[in-house]
Amino acid sequence: MENCKITANAIKKIYIKGQIHDIEVGMRQVTLTDTVTTKGKKEFNEPVRLYDTGGVWSDENVKVDVKKGIPKIKEQWLAKRKADKGQILTQMALAKAGVITEEMEYVAIRENMGHINDDKSYITPEFVRQEVAAGRAVIPSNPNHPEAEPMIIGSRFLVKINTNIGNSALGSDINKEVEKAIYSCLLGGDTLMDLSTGKDIHQTRENIIRNCPVPMGTVPVYQALEKVNGIAENLTWEIYRDTLIEQCEQGVDYFTIHAGLLWKLVPFAKQRLTGIVSRGGSIMAKWMETNKKENFLYTHFEDICDILARYDVAVSLGDGLRPGSLHDANDEAQFGELETLGELTQIAWNKNVQVLIEGPGHIPMHKIKENMDKQIAICHGAPFYTLGPLTIDIAPGYDHITSAIGAALIGWYGTAMLCYVTPKEHLALPDKEDVRNGIIAYKIAAHAADIAKGHPSAMERDNALSKARFEFRWNDQFNLALDPQRAREYFGESSHGSDYCTMCGPNFCAMRISRQISDK
Amino acid sequence: MENCKITANAIKKIYIKGQIHDIEVGMRQVTLTDTVTTKGKKEFNEPVRLYDTGGVWSDENVKVDVKKGIPKIKEQWLAKRKADKGQILTQMALAKAGVITEEMEYVAIRENMGHINDDKSYITPEFVRQEVAAGRAVIPSNPNHPEAEPMIIGSRFLVKINTNIGNSALGSDINKEVEKAIYSCLLGGDTLMDLSTGKDIHQTRENIIRNCPVPMGTVPVYQALEKVNGIAENLTWEIYRDTLIEQCEQGVDYFTIHAGLLWKLVPFAKQRLTGIVSRGGSIMAKWMETNKKENFLYTHFEDICDILARYDVAVSLGDGLRPGSLHDANDEAQFGELETLGELTQIAWNKNVQVLIEGPGHIPMHKIKENMDKQIAICHGAPFYTLGPLTIDIAPGYDHITSAIGAALIGWYGTAMLCYVTPKEHLALPDKEDVRNGIIAYKIAAHAADIAKGHPSAMERDNALSKARFEFRWNDQFNLALDPQRAREYFGESSHGSDYCTMCGPNFCAMRISRQISDK
């Protein structure tokens, strides 16, 4: 089994330098072995460059001490920019002013997946600037999280995935959450939300941010609620505002804020099969129903944006009324809230705050397109960021799959970022293995969408892997896989020769026979 | 944790009697507990009836001896019919003659999922007859497999799933294959293919058929090839014909036959990235290239149909040139073969042989619809039966997910049956746990498609489960799930109260808060 051992040194971290700025963009490069034809002829295979979200965690040459955190990649850019302007300007403000930032060039190089000045390097720094200026794309960029590598969320870029981690009152500890965060980045999570609602919220977040090479989001009302001992009706604007500032200072890159859930919409939710299933949404609904007042996140939305603009924290407008079942999909409650999100988008943009729009949830396949179309029409092209959607309700334990179907579809239709769902959804907090299964299911959905959308270099990896598969270059196939370890494990469980596997055995291997027929 | 114990007696096998014929159609019925509102009010919930593929294996009142096999449900119908006509007529012949068979009434009752004479019992025995007569639906019905419960494959019916089991020269034994077969039926596999290519092919198949309550298919060329010691070019029509008859006698309900792979198409496959990936296809290509002759399955297709008509074995026209990578999807090789399958369909129908058309394979999302549209146009409405399709190539170890996305889409577009893919695809033979993961992924895809197609009662189960979820009736939720055991296992791993789970803990459970707001 010579050709089945793990050849980790075939996967290397490489860095591509910027042409405008003094930046270096990390990527993974997979070196391939030669093709050997059935006649013994050797042919070279080009290495394949892969988008990499692992930061220094995927660079074997960088040693990291988790207690100190990872290197601060953006520190110098920010220092220089602050010295120039005397204050932090948001990426959107700079983009509107015609400035191509380090972040913009960085994401342009990243999105081209290693292509430089060829027909597949179609994303230019100027194109990035235009998309950010128009609000059609977001580069989450809190300067207090200088460890995060720039990435972009927008429908004209690669589809991104977000992973959720975080404890609850009933489970997990800080080290486990940090471990899950790093694991998420290594496996391909583009952003990470810490949804902790248990103890040590501040410290858990601190430890994650300092080790996190991807932008991080939170739902600040969770921590605010903990500050009033879990009693929703006791929340105040002041407590919420102070929580926002605390998290801005700490380095959170985007906040989910349920400012679109208006009081008048709550009665619509009461008519539903499954009411309100957004945690933030249910908290705000209870606050409004008890205090008989409009949602303070809505009434204070301009104040919120003023704070966010100071830190270039993006707002992710939460869908507090997202459907929690197929039955409630595309109803008056859901689309009513979307109208408000459209209004809020323009308020935020006027203050140069970058905006994401959150979307559902549970939607049968034939109703998914309507969601995307309405979101584009109502929210002025702001990037859509959906949870799944789940396409059926009857598979608890497999909701990473029920939702990967919906995620692939809505990504194809134009959603910019897909929030993952793990197999434990509806049942329990995910452990590390659940995080893995959720991430891979969503990498699959995002990649399927990238290909269907026609991203010019999306299929290169598929073609390289398929060629390796046809030529029985098992290690190349595994190194190009989304989860090389899992593929190796399944393959290696059984014993067999090197030019077939146990599925077909030697006489029935179609690829083996086909190669014999075709090879020159 | 009173309400978390397994209450298996909430799931019962029930039987619904026919109105035309003396038949009894098995179903699963899930009895639900009462709703208890937050104010303590009780409300009754109607039981839910589920389509059941388990046969007697899901009836606790029937004891089975695997050595003797399961009861022969169709024995008396067949005896009566033979006495009437003096010979076996196919379902298609009877349908064309205006006869509503026991099988047709059986599947009508089954497809209505327990609805009788209400607005959701829209499928009538006469509608079934018309669809079978027109070739738009297939009821696989070899009289030598009287143990199989009738089921129907057609785009106007519930989307079905097929599972593949079977050994190879390198793995598995008879008992394990029988165990996988029964497991498949219990989990929801609608048909089952025994793709054994290893030793004891005949005996393995015998033991499976005698215990199998669903129709069973094979690829007869596998056994024929074993008879010539694995040397493809030594195959002859006579050996193949004798194998067909052997398997017809044994009770196989449908055969995959690669009769559409013409000699002239082989050169197109040589230009591909991944050549020929169908086992049957590669065997026939090698036979043609070595013997310099046209495919004998094509030249003898009328003879084949004459044999199949005598046993009402359906032909599943194999796609020997299905693409093995995204790169090769929708190419000249693939669509060239489809043209031939269209011709063969009419030859088979003229002899009253029921026809399925097999489809790919590997297709990016945006090219799936073209496959469905072409199949309908070229193959005169014969039911489409696809393998996946996989929507990306880079996830070995997760191809049940890459393909569930494509399967859901093509099912929505009109594919009648989805051949499952397990996580071990491309890597190894599936074990029992892989069969489970493959089946559930495909039950998800099929159900998502049924809902998107607007099947009138498809969403009843989702609504009942979602209501149970919202009301914290955990056991009802689990009993309604596609895989109750998995859901219970995930839920039960962590300790918690009965009206929330570890995901959110008590203060952050949206459903809990929402119910408090909504309940009367």
PDB file of N, CA and C in Angstrom, chain A residues 168 197 222 226 274 276-279 282 286 325 365-366 393-394 398 408 424-429 452 462 465-466 469-470 481-483 486 493 502-504 508 510 514 516, chain B residues 168 197 226 274 276-279 282 286 325 365-366 393-394 398 408 424-429 452 462 465-466 469-470 481-483 486 493 501-504 508 510 514 516:
ATOM      1  N   SER A 168     -23.846  26.783  25.858  1.00  0.00           N
ATOM      2  CA  SER A 168     -25.139  27.174  26.399  1.00  0.00           C
ATOM      3  C   SER A 168     -25.029  26.975  27.907  1.00  0.00           C
ATOM      4  N   THR A 197     -24.311  31.353  25.092  1.00  0.00           N
ATOM      5  CA  THR A 197     -25.355  31.915  25.946  1.00  0.00           C
ATOM      6  C   THR A 197     -25.159  31.445  27.385  1.00  0.00           C
ATOM      7  N   TYR A 222     -27.720  38.271  23.218  1.00  0.00           N
ATOM      8  CA  TYR A 222     -27.528  37.111  24.109  1.00  0.00           C
ATOM      9  C   TYR A 222     -26.780  37.532  25.374  1.00  0.00           C
ATOM     10  N   GLU A 226     -28.026  37.997  29.388  1.00  0.00           N
ATOM     11  CA  GLU A 226     -27.362  37.426  30.571  1.00  0.00           C
ATOM     12  C   GLU A 226     -27.166  38.492  31.648  1.00  0.00           C
ATOM     13  N   THR A 274     -45.313  27.187  14.003  1.00  0.00           N
ATOM     14  CA  THR A 274     -44.156  27.116  14.908  1.00  0.00           C
ATOM     15  C   THR A 274     -43.690  28.498  15.389  1.00  0.00           C
ATOM     16  N   ILE A 276     -42.209  31.812  16.666  1.00  0.00           N
ATOM     17  CA  ILE A 276     -40.915  32.445  16.436  1.00  0.00           C
ATOM     18  C   ILE A 276     -39.827  31.458  16.837  1.00  0.00           C
ATOM     19  N   VAL A 277     -38.897  31.191  15.945  1.00  0.00           N
ATOM     20  CA  VAL A 277     -37.851  30.212  16.264  1.00  0.00           C
ATOM     21  C   VAL A 277     -36.467  30.851  16.313  1.00  0.00           C
ATOM     22  N   SER A 278     -36.391  32.156  16.068  1.00  0.00           N
ATOM     23  CA  SER A 278     -35.134  32.869  16.231  1.00  0.00           C
ATOM     24  C   SER A 278     -35.006  33.204  17.712  1.00  0.00           C
ATOM     25  N   ARG A 279     -33.840  32.890  18.289  1.00  0.00           N
ATOM     26  CA  ARG A 279     -33.671  33.191  19.721  1.00  0.00           C
ATOM     27  C   ARG A 279     -33.768  34.691  19.949  1.00  0.00           C
ATOM     28  N   SER A 282     -37.344  35.931  19.440  1.00  0.00           N
ATOM     29  CA  SER A 282     -38.290  35.623  20.514  1.00  0.00           C
ATOM     30  C   SER A 282     -38.038  36.509  21.733  1.00  0.00           C
ATOM     31  N   LYS A 286     -40.856  39.081  23.138  1.00  0.00           N
ATOM     32  CA  LYS A 286     -41.317  39.062  24.525  1.00  0.00           C
ATOM     33  C   LYS A 286     -41.163  40.453  25.152  1.00  0.00           C
ATOM     34  N   SER A 325     -40.600  26.151  10.181  1.00  0.00           N
ATOM     35  CA  SER A 325     -41.158  24.935   9.579  1.00  0.00           C
ATOM     36  C   SER A 325     -41.560  25.263   8.152  1.00  0.00           C
ATOM     37  N   MET A 365     -38.361  23.430  -1.503  1.00  0.00           N
ATOM     38  CA  MET A 365     -37.549  23.820  -2.666  1.00  0.00           C
ATOM     39  C   MET A 365     -38.249  24.793  -3.608  1.00  0.00           C
ATOM     40  N   HIS A 366     -39.522  24.553  -3.858  1.00  0.00           N
ATOM     41  CA  HIS A 366     -40.198  25.390  -4.862  1.00  0.00           C
ATOM     42  C   HIS A 366     -40.472  26.805  -4.367  1.00  0.00           C
ATOM     43  N   ASP A 393     -38.899  18.832   6.990  1.00  0.00           N
ATOM     44  CA  ASP A 393     -38.864  18.945   8.459  1.00  0.00           C
ATOM     45  C   ASP A 393     -38.723  17.607   9.162  1.00  0.00           C
ATOM     46  N   ILE A 394     -38.702  16.507   8.419  1.00  0.00           N
ATOM     47  CA  ILE A 394     -38.871  15.204   9.076  1.00  0.00           C
ATOM     48  C   ILE A 394     -37.565  14.445   9.281  1.00  0.00           C
ATOM     49  N   TYR A 398     -30.334  14.676  10.779  1.00  0.00           N
ATOM     50  CA  TYR A 398     -29.739  14.782   9.441  1.00  0.00           C
ATOM     51  C   TYR A 398     -29.997  16.164   8.838  1.00  0.00           C
ATOM     52  N   ALA A 408     -27.520  24.823  -1.276  1.00  0.00           N
ATOM     53  CA  ALA A 408     -26.952  24.766  -2.627  1.00  0.00           C
ATOM     54  C   ALA A 408     -27.838  25.539  -3.599  1.00  0.00           C
ATOM     55  N   LYS A 424     -26.823  17.877  14.686  1.00  0.00           N
ATOM     56  CA  LYS A 424     -27.496  17.979  15.992  1.00  0.00           C
ATOM     57  C   LYS A 424     -28.551  19.086  16.041  1.00  0.00           C
ATOM     58  N   GLU A 425     -28.710  19.846  14.962  1.00  0.00           N
ATOM     59  CA  GLU A 425     -29.717  20.908  14.939  1.00  0.00           C
ATOM     60  C   GLU A 425     -31.049  20.385  15.471  1.00  0.00           C
ATOM     61  N   HIS A 426     -31.698  21.164  16.305  1.00  0.00           N
ATOM     62  CA  HIS A 426     -32.995  20.851  16.930  1.00  0.00           C
ATOM     63  C   HIS A 426     -32.857  19.863  18.089  1.00  0.00           C
ATOM     64  N   LEU A 427     -31.665  19.309  18.287  1.00  0.00           N
ATOM     65  CA  LEU A 427     -31.543  18.224  19.272  1.00  0.00           C
ATOM     66  C   LEU A 427     -30.550  18.496  20.384  1.00  0.00           C
ATOM     67  N   ALA A 428     -29.388  19.077  20.032  1.00  0.00           N
ATOM     68  CA  ALA A 428     -28.346  19.269  21.054  1.00  0.00           C
ATOM     69  C   ALA A 428     -27.257  20.194  20.511  1.00  0.00           C
ATOM     70  N   LEU A 429     -26.345  20.621  21.377  1.00  0.00           N
ATOM     71  CA  LEU A 429     -25.196  21.413  20.940  1.00  0.00           C
ATOM     72  C   LEU A 429     -24.253  20.532  20.132  1.00  0.00           C
ATOM     73  N   ALA A 452     -22.397  26.045 -10.361  1.00  0.00           N
ATOM     74  CA  ALA A 452     -23.628  26.343 -11.100  1.00  0.00           C
ATOM     75  C   ALA A 452     -23.677  27.810 -11.531  1.00  0.00           C
ATOM     76  N   ASP A 462     -12.275  20.084  -9.146  1.00  0.00           N
ATOM     77  CA  ASP A 462     -13.049  18.889  -9.516  1.00  0.00           C
ATOM     78  C   ASP A 462     -12.379  18.143 -10.667  1.00  0.00           C
ATOM     79  N   LEU A 465      -9.263  16.411  -9.460  1.00  0.00           N
ATOM     80  CA  LEU A 465      -9.572  15.227  -8.654  1.00  0.00           C
ATOM     81  C   LEU A 465     -10.121  14.100  -9.527  1.00  0.00           C
ATOM     82  N   SER A 466     -10.990  14.437 -10.452  1.00  0.00           N
ATOM     83  CA  SER A 466     -11.576  13.394 -11.312  1.00  0.00           C
ATOM     84  C   SER A 466     -10.508  12.718 -12.160  1.00  0.00           C
ATOM     85  N   ARG A 469      -8.699  10.421  -9.983  1.00  0.00           N
ATOM     86  CA  ARG A 469      -9.531   9.241  -9.712  1.00  0.00           C
ATOM     87  C   ARG A 469      -9.459   8.251 -10.865  1.00  0.00           C
ATOM     88  N   PHE A 470      -9.573   8.759 -12.063  1.00  0.00           N
ATOM     89  CA  PHE A 470      -9.561   7.905 -13.250  1.00  0.00           C
ATOM     90  C   PHE A 470      -8.214   7.217 -13.407  1.00  0.00           C
ATOM     91  N   ALA A 481      -9.329  16.435  -1.871  1.00  0.00           N
ATOM     92  CA  ALA A 481     -10.685  16.282  -1.332  1.00  0.00           C
ATOM     93  C   ALA A 481     -10.975  17.327  -0.258  1.00  0.00           C
ATOM     94  N   LEU A 482     -12.253  17.605  -0.050  1.00  0.00           N
ATOM     95  CA  LEU A 482     -12.653  18.536   1.008  1.00  0.00           C
ATOM     96  C   LEU A 482     -12.235  18.017   2.375  1.00  0.00           C
ATOM     97  N   ASP A 483     -12.237  16.704   2.555  1.00  0.00           N
ATOM     98  CA  ASP A 483     -11.857  16.121   3.835  1.00  0.00           C
ATOM     99  C   ASP A 483     -10.950  14.915   3.562  1.00  0.00           C
ATOM    100  N   ARG A 486     -11.046  11.841   6.019  1.00  0.00           N
ATOM    101  CA  ARG A 486     -12.203  10.952   5.942  1.00  0.00           C
ATOM    102  C   ARG A 486     -12.095  10.021   4.728  1.00  0.00           C
ATOM    103  N   GLU A 493      -9.942   1.270   5.036  1.00  0.00           N
ATOM    104  CA  GLU A 493     -10.540   0.264   5.909  1.00  0.00           C
ATOM    105  C   GLU A 493     -10.446  -1.131   5.315  1.00  0.00           C
ATOM    106  N   THR A 502     -12.486  -1.898  -3.145  1.00  0.00           N
ATOM    107  CA  THR A 502     -13.344  -3.038  -2.789  1.00  0.00           C
ATOM    108  C   THR A 502     -14.730  -2.934  -3.384  1.00  0.00           C
ATOM    109  N   MET A 503     -15.110  -1.746  -3.861  1.00  0.00           N
ATOM    110  CA  MET A 503     -16.458  -1.589  -4.393  1.00  0.00           C
ATOM    111  C   MET A 503     -16.709  -2.544  -5.549  1.00  0.00           C
ATOM    112  N   CYS A 504     -15.761  -2.585  -6.451  1.00  0.00           N
ATOM    113  CA  CYS A 504     -15.954  -3.402  -7.648  1.00  0.00           C
ATOM    114  C   CYS A 504     -15.006  -4.601  -7.727  1.00  0.00           C
ATOM    115  N   PHE A 508     -14.355  -5.873 -12.133  1.00  0.00           N
ATOM    116  CA  PHE A 508     -15.525  -5.039 -12.389  1.00  0.00           C
ATOM    117  C   PHE A 508     -15.246  -3.556 -12.259  1.00  0.00           C
ATOM    118  N   ALA A 510     -14.853  -0.295 -13.621  1.00  0.00           N
ATOM    119  CA  ALA A 510     -15.121   0.322 -14.920  1.00  0.00           C
ATOM    120  C   ALA A 510     -13.966   1.209 -15.352  1.00  0.00           C
ATOM    121  N   SER A 514     -11.930   0.903 -18.659  1.00  0.00           N
ATOM    122  CA  SER A 514     -12.022   2.037 -19.575  1.00  0.00           C
ATOM    123  C   SER A 514     -10.643   2.586 -19.930  1.00  0.00           C
ATOM    124  N   GLN A 516      -7.896   0.892 -19.982  1.00  0.00           N
ATOM    125  CA  GLN A 516      -7.267  -0.079 -20.882  1.00  0.00           C
ATOM    126  C   GLN A 516      -7.717   0.129 -22.326  1.00  0.00           C
TER     127      GLN A 516
ATOM    128  N   SER B 168     -18.450  -8.021  -3.520  1.00  0.00           N
ATOM    129  CA  SER B 168     -17.502  -7.977  -4.622  1.00  0.00           C
ATOM    130  C   SER B 168     -16.523  -9.124  -4.356  1.00  0.00           C
ATOM    131  N   THR B 197     -20.826  -9.133  -7.401  1.00  0.00           N
ATOM    132  CA  THR B 197     -19.901  -9.520  -8.461  1.00  0.00           C
ATOM    133  C   THR B 197     -18.897 -10.525  -7.931  1.00  0.00           C
ATOM    134  N   GLU B 226     -18.972 -13.473 -14.727  1.00  0.00           N
ATOM    135  CA  GLU B 226     -18.366 -14.459 -13.830  1.00  0.00           C
ATOM    136  C   GLU B 226     -18.310 -15.837 -14.501  1.00  0.00           C
ATOM    137  N   THR B 274     -12.961  11.159 -17.806  1.00  0.00           N
ATOM    138  CA  THR B 274     -13.063   9.945 -16.993  1.00  0.00           C
ATOM    139  C   THR B 274     -13.701   8.768 -17.744  1.00  0.00           C
ATOM    140  N   ILE B 276     -15.361   5.712 -19.319  1.00  0.00           N
ATOM    141  CA  ILE B 276     -16.610   5.004 -19.002  1.00  0.00           C
ATOM    142  C   ILE B 276     -16.554   4.590 -17.536  1.00  0.00           C
ATOM    143  N   VAL B 277     -17.563   4.940 -16.767  1.00  0.00           N
ATOM    144  CA  VAL B 277     -17.538   4.603 -15.338  1.00  0.00           C
ATOM    145  C   VAL B 277     -18.646   3.646 -14.949  1.00  0.00           C
ATOM    146  N   SER B 278     -19.461   3.267 -15.924  1.00  0.00           N
ATOM    147  CA  SER B 278     -20.477   2.252 -15.674  1.00  0.00           C
ATOM    148  C   SER B 278     -19.792   0.901 -15.817  1.00  0.00           C
ATOM    149  N   ARG B 279     -19.986   0.030 -14.817  1.00  0.00           N
ATOM    150  CA  ARG B 279     -19.339  -1.283 -14.897  1.00  0.00           C
ATOM    151  C   ARG B 279     -19.840  -2.048 -16.115  1.00  0.00           C
ATOM    152  N   SER B 282     -18.550  -0.486 -19.334  1.00  0.00           N
ATOM    153  CA  SER B 282     -17.147  -0.739 -19.660  1.00  0.00           C
ATOM    154  C   SER B 282     -16.948  -2.181 -20.144  1.00  0.00           C
ATOM    155  N   LYS B 286     -15.537  -2.997 -23.880  1.00  0.00           N
ATOM    156  CA  LYS B 286     -14.373  -3.850 -24.108  1.00  0.00           C
ATOM    157  C   LYS B 286     -14.734  -5.000 -25.060  1.00  0.00           C
ATOM    158  N   SER B 325     -17.750  12.336 -14.127  1.00  0.00           N
ATOM    159  CA  SER B 325     -17.218  13.574 -13.566  1.00  0.00           C
ATOM    160  C   SER B 325     -18.036  14.733 -14.110  1.00  0.00           C
ATOM    161  N   MET B 365     -25.243  21.463 -11.004  1.00  0.00           N
ATOM    162  CA  MET B 365     -26.658  21.818 -10.819  1.00  0.00           C
ATOM    163  C   MET B 365     -27.292  22.458 -12.045  1.00  0.00           C
ATOM    164  N   HIS B 366     -26.545  23.360 -12.683  1.00  0.00           N
ATOM    165  CA  HIS B 366     -27.166  24.109 -13.772  1.00  0.00           C
ATOM    166  C   HIS B 366     -27.362  23.272 -15.039  1.00  0.00           C
ATOM    167  N   ASP B 393     -17.386  17.050  -7.500  1.00  0.00           N
ATOM    168  CA  ASP B 393     -16.529  15.850  -7.521  1.00  0.00           C
ATOM    169  C   ASP B 393     -15.528  15.800  -6.363  1.00  0.00           C
ATOM    170  N   ILE B 394     -15.483  16.846  -5.525  1.00  0.00           N
ATOM    171  CA  ILE B 394     -14.346  16.954  -4.597  1.00  0.00           C
ATOM    172  C   ILE B 394     -14.642  16.497  -3.174  1.00  0.00           C
ATOM    173  N   TYR B 398     -18.255  11.811   1.262  1.00  0.00           N
ATOM    174  CA  TYR B 398     -19.514  12.530   1.511  1.00  0.00           C
ATOM    175  C   TYR B 398     -20.397  12.532   0.258  1.00  0.00           C
ATOM    176  N   ALA B 408     -32.403  15.571  -5.231  1.00  0.00           N
ATOM    177  CA  ALA B 408     -33.583  16.366  -4.868  1.00  0.00           C
ATOM    178  C   ALA B 408     -34.025  17.214  -6.062  1.00  0.00           C
ATOM    179  N   LYS B 424     -19.469   5.801   1.122  1.00  0.00           N
ATOM    180  CA  LYS B 424     -18.290   5.055   0.670  1.00  0.00           C
ATOM    181  C   LYS B 424     -18.126   5.051  -0.849  1.00  0.00           C
ATOM    182  N   GLU B 425     -19.060   5.666  -1.586  1.00  0.00           N
ATOM    183  CA  GLU B 425     -18.968   5.713  -3.050  1.00  0.00           C
ATOM    184  C   GLU B 425     -17.567   6.152  -3.465  1.00  0.00           C
ATOM    185  N   HIS B 426     -17.019   5.488  -4.463  1.00  0.00           N
ATOM    186  CA  HIS B 426     -15.678   5.743  -5.002  1.00  0.00           C
ATOM    187  C   HIS B 426     -14.564   5.195  -4.121  1.00  0.00           C
ATOM    188  N   LEU B 427     -14.893   4.701  -2.924  1.00  0.00           N
ATOM    189  CA  LEU B 427     -13.833   4.339  -1.972  1.00  0.00           C
ATOM    190  C   LEU B 427     -13.877   2.890  -1.527  1.00  0.00           C
ATOM    191  N   ALA B 428     -15.083   2.372  -1.252  1.00  0.00           N
ATOM    192  CA  ALA B 428     -15.160   1.012  -0.727  1.00  0.00           C
ATOM    193  C   ALA B 428     -16.607   0.536  -0.757  1.00  0.00           C
ATOM    194  N   LEU B 429     -16.826  -0.749  -0.484  1.00  0.00           N
ATOM    195  CA  LEU B 429     -18.171  -1.301  -0.388  1.00  0.00           C
ATOM    196  C   LEU B 429     -18.846  -0.752   0.868  1.00  0.00           C
ATOM    197  N   ALA B 452     -41.885  19.637  -3.243  1.00  0.00           N
ATOM    198  CA  ALA B 452     -41.728  20.674  -4.269  1.00  0.00           C
ATOM    199  C   ALA B 452     -42.668  20.413  -5.453  1.00  0.00           C
ATOM    200  N   ASP B 462     -44.494  16.439   7.823  1.00  0.00           N
ATOM    201  CA  ASP B 462     -43.693  17.585   8.246  1.00  0.00           C
ATOM    202  C   ASP B 462     -44.475  18.472   9.204  1.00  0.00           C
ATOM    203  N   LEU B 465     -44.798  16.788  12.559  1.00  0.00           N
ATOM    204  CA  LEU B 465     -43.535  16.798  13.299  1.00  0.00           C
ATOM    205  C   LEU B 465     -43.213  18.217  13.801  1.00  0.00           C
ATOM    206  N   SER B 466     -43.439  19.206  12.960  1.00  0.00           N
ATOM    207  CA  SER B 466     -43.122  20.579  13.369  1.00  0.00           C
ATOM    208  C   SER B 466     -43.989  21.015  14.545  1.00  0.00           C
ATOM    209  N   ARG B 469     -42.642  19.425  17.539  1.00  0.00           N
ATOM    210  CA  ARG B 469     -41.395  20.104  17.920  1.00  0.00           C
ATOM    211  C   ARG B 469     -41.691  21.377  18.714  1.00  0.00           C
ATOM    212  N   PHE B 470     -42.639  22.135  18.198  1.00  0.00           N
ATOM    213  CA  PHE B 470     -42.977  23.418  18.831  1.00  0.00           C
ATOM    214  C   PHE B 470     -43.576  23.195  20.213  1.00  0.00           C
ATOM    215  N   ALA B 481     -39.971  10.928  12.739  1.00  0.00           N
ATOM    216  CA  ALA B 481     -38.725  11.215  12.023  1.00  0.00           C
ATOM    217  C   ALA B 481     -38.363  10.089  11.059  1.00  0.00           C
ATOM    218  N   LEU B 482     -37.584  10.414  10.044  1.00  0.00           N
ATOM    219  CA  LEU B 482     -37.105   9.395   9.105  1.00  0.00           C
ATOM    220  C   LEU B 482     -36.253   8.359   9.820  1.00  0.00           C
ATOM    221  N   ASP B 483     -35.527   8.766  10.850  1.00  0.00           N
ATOM    222  CA  ASP B 483     -34.672   7.845  11.591  1.00  0.00           C
ATOM    223  C   ASP B 483     -34.819   8.134  13.090  1.00  0.00           C
ATOM    224  N   ARG B 486     -31.742   7.565  15.480  1.00  0.00           N
ATOM    225  CA  ARG B 486     -30.670   8.548  15.426  1.00  0.00           C
ATOM    226  C   ARG B 486     -31.057   9.833  16.184  1.00  0.00           C
ATOM    227  N   GLU B 493     -28.049  12.214  24.328  1.00  0.00           N
ATOM    228  CA  GLU B 493     -26.651  12.249  24.760  1.00  0.00           C
ATOM    229  C   GLU B 493     -26.420  13.249  25.886  1.00  0.00           C
ATOM    230  N   CYS B 501     -33.687  22.059  24.928  1.00  0.00           N
ATOM    231  CA  CYS B 501     -32.593  21.098  24.776  1.00  0.00           C
ATOM    232  C   CYS B 501     -31.272  21.807  25.050  1.00  0.00           C
ATOM    233  N   THR B 502     -30.144  21.100  24.902  1.00  0.00           N
ATOM    234  CA  THR B 502     -28.860  21.719  25.254  1.00  0.00           C
ATOM    235  C   THR B 502     -28.442  22.791  24.263  1.00  0.00           C
ATOM    236  N   MET B 503     -29.075  22.836  23.089  1.00  0.00           N
ATOM    237  CA  MET B 503     -28.672  23.814  22.094  1.00  0.00           C
ATOM    238  C   MET B 503     -28.800  25.226  22.636  1.00  0.00           C
ATOM    239  N   CYS B 504     -29.899  25.511  23.251  1.00  0.00           N
ATOM    240  CA  CYS B 504     -30.152  26.875  23.721  1.00  0.00           C
ATOM    241  C   CYS B 504     -30.207  26.986  25.245  1.00  0.00           C
ATOM    242  N   PHE B 508     -32.814  30.632  26.509  1.00  0.00           N
ATOM    243  CA  PHE B 508     -32.653  31.034  25.119  1.00  0.00           C
ATOM    244  C   PHE B 508     -33.449  30.184  24.142  1.00  0.00           C
ATOM    245  N   ALA B 510     -36.092  29.684  21.830  1.00  0.00           N
ATOM    246  CA  ALA B 510     -37.045  30.551  21.133  1.00  0.00           C
ATOM    247  C   ALA B 510     -38.450  29.970  21.155  1.00  0.00           C
ATOM    248  N   SER B 514     -41.644  31.681  22.578  1.00  0.00           N
ATOM    249  CA  SER B 514     -42.699  31.954  21.602  1.00  0.00           C
ATOM    250  C   SER B 514     -44.026  31.351  22.038  1.00  0.00           C
ATOM    251  N   GLN B 516     -44.929  30.814  25.098  1.00  0.00           N
ATOM    252  CA  GLN B 516     -45.428  31.613  26.223  1.00  0.00           C
ATOM    253  C   GLN B 516     -46.175  32.844  25.720  1.00  0.00           C
TER     254      GLN B 516
END
